[in-house]
PDB file of C-alpha atoms in Angstrom:
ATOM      1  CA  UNK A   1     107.967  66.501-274.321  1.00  0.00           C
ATOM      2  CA  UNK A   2     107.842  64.572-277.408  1.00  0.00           C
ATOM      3  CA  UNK A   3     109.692  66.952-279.334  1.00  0.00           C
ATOM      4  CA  UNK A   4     112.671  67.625-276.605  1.00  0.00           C
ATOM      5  CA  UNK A   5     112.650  63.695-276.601  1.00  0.00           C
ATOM      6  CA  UNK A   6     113.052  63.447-281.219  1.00  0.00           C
ATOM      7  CA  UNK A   7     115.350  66.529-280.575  1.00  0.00           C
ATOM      8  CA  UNK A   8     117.744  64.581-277.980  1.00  0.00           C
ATOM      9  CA  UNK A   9     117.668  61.420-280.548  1.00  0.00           C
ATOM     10  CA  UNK A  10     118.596  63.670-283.291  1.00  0.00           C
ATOM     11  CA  UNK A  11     121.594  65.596-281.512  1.00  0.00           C
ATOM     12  CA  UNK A  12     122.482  62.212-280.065  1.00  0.00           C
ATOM     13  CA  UNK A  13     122.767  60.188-283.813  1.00  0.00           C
ATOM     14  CA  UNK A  14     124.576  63.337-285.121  1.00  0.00           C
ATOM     15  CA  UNK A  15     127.604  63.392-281.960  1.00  0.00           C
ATOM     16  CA  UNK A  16     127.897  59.728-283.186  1.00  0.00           C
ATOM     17  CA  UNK A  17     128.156  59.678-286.428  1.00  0.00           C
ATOM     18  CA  UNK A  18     130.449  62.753-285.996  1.00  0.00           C
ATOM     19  CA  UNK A  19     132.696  60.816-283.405  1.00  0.00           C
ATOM     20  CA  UNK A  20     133.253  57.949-285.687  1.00  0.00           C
ATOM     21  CA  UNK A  21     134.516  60.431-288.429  1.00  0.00           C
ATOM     22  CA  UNK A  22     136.457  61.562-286.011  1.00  0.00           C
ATOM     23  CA  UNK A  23     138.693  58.265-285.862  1.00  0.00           C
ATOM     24  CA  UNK A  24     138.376  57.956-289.860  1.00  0.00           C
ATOM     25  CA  UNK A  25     141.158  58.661-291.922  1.00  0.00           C
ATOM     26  CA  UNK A  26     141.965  59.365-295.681  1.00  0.00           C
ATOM     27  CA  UNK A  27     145.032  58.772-296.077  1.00  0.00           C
ATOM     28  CA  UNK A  28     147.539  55.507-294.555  1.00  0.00           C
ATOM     29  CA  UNK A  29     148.937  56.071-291.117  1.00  0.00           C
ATOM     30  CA  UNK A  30     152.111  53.783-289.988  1.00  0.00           C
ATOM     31  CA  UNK A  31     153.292  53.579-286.775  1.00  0.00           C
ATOM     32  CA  UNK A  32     156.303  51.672-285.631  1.00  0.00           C
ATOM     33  CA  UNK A  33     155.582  49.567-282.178  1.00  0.00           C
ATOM     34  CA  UNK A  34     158.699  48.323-281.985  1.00  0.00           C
ATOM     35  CA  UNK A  35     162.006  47.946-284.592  1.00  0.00           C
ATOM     36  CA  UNK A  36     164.693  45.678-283.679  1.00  0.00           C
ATOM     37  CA  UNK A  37     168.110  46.615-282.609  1.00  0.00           C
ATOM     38  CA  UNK A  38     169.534  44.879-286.419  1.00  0.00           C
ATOM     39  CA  UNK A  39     167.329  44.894-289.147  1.00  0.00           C
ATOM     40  CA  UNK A  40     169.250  42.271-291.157  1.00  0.00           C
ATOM     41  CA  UNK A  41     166.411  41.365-293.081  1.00  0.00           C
ATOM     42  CA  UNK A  42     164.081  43.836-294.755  1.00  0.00           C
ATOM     43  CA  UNK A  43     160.233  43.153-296.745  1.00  0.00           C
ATOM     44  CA  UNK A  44     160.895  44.557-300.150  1.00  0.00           C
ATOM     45  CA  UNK A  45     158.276  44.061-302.993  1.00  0.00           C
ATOM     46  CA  UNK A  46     158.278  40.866-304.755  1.00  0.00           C
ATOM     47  CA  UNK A  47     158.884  39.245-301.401  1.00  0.00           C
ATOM     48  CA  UNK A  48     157.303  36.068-299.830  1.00  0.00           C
ATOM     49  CA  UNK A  49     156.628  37.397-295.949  1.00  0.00           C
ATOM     50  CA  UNK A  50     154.782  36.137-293.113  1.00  0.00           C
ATOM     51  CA  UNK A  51     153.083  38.140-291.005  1.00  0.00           C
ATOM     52  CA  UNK A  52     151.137  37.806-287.602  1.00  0.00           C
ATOM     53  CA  UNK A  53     147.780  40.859-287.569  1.00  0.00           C
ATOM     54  CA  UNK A  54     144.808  41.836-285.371  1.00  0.00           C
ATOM     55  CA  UNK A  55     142.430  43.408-287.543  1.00  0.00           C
ATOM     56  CA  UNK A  56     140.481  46.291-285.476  1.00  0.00           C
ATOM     57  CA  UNK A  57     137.322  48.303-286.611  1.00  0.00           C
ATOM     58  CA  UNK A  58     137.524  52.004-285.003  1.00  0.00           C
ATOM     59  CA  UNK A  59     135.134  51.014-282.410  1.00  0.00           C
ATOM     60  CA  UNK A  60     137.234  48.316-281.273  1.00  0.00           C
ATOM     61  CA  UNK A  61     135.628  45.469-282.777  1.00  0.00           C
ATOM     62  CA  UNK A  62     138.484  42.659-284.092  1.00  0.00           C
ATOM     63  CA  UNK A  63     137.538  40.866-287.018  1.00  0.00           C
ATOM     64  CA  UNK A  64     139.977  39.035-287.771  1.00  0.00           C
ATOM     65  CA  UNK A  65     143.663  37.755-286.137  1.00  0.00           C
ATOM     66  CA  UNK A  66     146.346  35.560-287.069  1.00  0.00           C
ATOM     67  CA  UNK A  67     147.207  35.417-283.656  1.00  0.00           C
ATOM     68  CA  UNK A  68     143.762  33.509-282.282  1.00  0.00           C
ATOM     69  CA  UNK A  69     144.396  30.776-285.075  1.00  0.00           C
ATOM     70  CA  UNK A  70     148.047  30.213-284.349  1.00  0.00           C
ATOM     71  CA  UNK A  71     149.291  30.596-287.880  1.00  0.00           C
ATOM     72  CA  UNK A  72     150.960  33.678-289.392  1.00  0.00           C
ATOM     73  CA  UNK A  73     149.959  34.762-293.046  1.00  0.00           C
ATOM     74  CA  UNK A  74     151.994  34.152-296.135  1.00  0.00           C
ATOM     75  CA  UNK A  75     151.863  36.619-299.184  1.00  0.00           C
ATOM     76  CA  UNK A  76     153.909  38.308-301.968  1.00  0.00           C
ATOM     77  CA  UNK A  77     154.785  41.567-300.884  1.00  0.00           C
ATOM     78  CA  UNK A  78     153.178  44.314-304.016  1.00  0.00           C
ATOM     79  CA  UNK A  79     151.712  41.135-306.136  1.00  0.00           C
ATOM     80  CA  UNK A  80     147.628  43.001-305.133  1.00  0.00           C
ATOM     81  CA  UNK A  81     146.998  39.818-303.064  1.00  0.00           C
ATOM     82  CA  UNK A  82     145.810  41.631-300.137  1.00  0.00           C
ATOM     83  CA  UNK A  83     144.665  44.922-299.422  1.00  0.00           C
ATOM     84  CA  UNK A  84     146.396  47.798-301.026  1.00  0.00           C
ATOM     85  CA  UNK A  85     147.140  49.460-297.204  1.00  0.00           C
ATOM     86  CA  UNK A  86     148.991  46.456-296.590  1.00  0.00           C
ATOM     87  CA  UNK A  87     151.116  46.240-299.662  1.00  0.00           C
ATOM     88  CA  UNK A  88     152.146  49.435-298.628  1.00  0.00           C
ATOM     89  CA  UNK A  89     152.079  49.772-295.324  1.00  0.00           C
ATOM     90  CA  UNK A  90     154.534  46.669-294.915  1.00  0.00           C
ATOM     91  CA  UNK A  91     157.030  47.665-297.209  1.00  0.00           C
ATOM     92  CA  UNK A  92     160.205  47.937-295.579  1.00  0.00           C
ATOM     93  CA  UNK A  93     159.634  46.600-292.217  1.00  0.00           C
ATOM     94  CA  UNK A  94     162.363  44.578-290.569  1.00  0.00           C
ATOM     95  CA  UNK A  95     161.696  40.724-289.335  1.00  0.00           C
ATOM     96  CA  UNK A  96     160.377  41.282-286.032  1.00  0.00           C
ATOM     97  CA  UNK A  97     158.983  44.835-286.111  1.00  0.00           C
ATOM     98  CA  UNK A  98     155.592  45.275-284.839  1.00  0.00           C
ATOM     99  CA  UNK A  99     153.542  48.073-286.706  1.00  0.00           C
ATOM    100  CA  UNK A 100     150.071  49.818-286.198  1.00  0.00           C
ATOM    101  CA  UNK A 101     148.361  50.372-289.525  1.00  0.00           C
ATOM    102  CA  UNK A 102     145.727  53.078-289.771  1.00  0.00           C
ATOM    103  CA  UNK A 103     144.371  52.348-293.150  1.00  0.00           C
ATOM    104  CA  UNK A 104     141.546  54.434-295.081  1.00  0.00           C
ATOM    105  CA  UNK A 105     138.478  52.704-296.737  1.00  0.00           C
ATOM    106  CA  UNK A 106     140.024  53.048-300.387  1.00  0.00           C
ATOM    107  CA  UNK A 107     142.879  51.004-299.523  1.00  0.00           C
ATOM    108  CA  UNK A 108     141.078  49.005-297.409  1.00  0.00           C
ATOM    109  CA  UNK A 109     137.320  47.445-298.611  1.00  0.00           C
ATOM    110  CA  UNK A 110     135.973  50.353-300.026  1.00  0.00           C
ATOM    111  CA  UNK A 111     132.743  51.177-300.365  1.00  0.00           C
ATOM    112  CA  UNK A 112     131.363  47.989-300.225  1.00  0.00           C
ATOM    113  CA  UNK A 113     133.376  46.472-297.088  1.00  0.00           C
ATOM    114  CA  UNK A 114     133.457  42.872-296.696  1.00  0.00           C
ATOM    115  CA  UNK A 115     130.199  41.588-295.467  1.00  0.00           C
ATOM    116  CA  UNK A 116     129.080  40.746-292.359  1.00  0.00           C
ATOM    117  CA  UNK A 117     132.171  41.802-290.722  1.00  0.00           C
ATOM    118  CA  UNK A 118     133.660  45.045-292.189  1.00  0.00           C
ATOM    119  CA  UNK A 119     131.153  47.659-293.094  1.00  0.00           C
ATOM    120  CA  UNK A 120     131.264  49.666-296.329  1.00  0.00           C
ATOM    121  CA  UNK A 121     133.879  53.219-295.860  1.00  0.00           C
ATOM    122  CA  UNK A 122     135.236  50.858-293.152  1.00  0.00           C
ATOM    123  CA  UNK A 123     138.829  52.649-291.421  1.00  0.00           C
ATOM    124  CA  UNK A 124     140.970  49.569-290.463  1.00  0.00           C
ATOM    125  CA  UNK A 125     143.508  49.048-287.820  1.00  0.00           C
ATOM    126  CA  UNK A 126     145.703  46.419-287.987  1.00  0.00           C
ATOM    127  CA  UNK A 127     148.227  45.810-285.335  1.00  0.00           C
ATOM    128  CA  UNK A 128     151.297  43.678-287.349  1.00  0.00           C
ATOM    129  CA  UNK A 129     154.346  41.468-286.547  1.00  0.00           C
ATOM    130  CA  UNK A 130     156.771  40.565-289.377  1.00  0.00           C
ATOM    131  CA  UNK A 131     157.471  37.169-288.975  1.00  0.00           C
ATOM    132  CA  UNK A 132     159.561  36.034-291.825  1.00  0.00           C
ATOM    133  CA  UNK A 133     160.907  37.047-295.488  1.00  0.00           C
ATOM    134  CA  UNK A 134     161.740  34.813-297.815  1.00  0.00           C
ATOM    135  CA  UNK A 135     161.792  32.449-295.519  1.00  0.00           C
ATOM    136  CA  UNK A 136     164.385  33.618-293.264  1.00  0.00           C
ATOM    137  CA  UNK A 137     163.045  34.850-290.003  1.00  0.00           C
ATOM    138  CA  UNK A 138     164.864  36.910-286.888  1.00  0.00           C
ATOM    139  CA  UNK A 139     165.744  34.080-285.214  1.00  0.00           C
ATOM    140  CA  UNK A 140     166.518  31.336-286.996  1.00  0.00           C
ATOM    141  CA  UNK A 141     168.495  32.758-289.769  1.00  0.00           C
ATOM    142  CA  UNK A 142     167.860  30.959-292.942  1.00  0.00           C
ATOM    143  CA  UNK A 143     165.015  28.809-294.910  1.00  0.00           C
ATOM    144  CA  UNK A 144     163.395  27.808-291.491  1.00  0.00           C
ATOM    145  CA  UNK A 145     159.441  26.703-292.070  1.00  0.00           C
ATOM    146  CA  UNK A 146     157.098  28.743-289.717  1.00  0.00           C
TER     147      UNK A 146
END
């Protein structure tokens, strides 16, 4: 009995580890939510953008939002001040388009993951909102503060 009981354990650890492969991915995935009707203004590198996130683990998990603190985060668009699935998964998203990054553990954390949240070899998913470029968002045109 002990054996069929180890046996079980072992088949059961393997299907796991195997099923969170499964939602692993190598290489960045970018889905479009929604895209305005206009896309008047566009991120391009070099650009100062805002943007609204829920960071997801595969399993679910959120570590992180911009929603839950109430305060959208401002970066250069390309300048290597985030993560390098972000620099390029944003690129050329209108104000006001909502995108679904699948991003791969080398342009995410790597190997090493950022403790105690995102594991090492870490996939991320990070649902996004562009809020403003430059300074000009959607709705209010031009220069408005956030």
């Amino acid at each position: 009995m002990a054996k069929l009981v180890l046996a079980f354990i072992v088949v059961s650890a393997f299907l796991l580890v195997s099923a969170k492969k499964l939602d692993d991915v190598t290489e960045l995935q970018i889905g479009v939510k929604y895209k305005p009707e206009t896309c008047d203004i566009q991120a391009h590198k070099g650009d100062k953008i805002k943007v609204h996130y829920r960071g997801k683990l595969t399993d679910g998990t959120v570590f992180d939002s911009s929603y839950e603190r109430g305060t959208p985060f401002e970066f250069t668009l390309g300048g290597g001040q985030v993560i390098k699935g972000w620099d390029q998964g944003l690129l050329g998203m209108c104000v006001g388009e909502k995108r679904k990054l699948k991003i791969p553990s080398k342009m995410g954390y790597g190997d090493r993951g950022s403790p105690p949240k995102i594991p090492g070899g870490a996939t991320l998913i990070f649902d996004t909102e562009l809020i403003a470029v430059n300074g000009k968002s959607a709705n209010k045109g031009a220069d408005s503060e956030l």
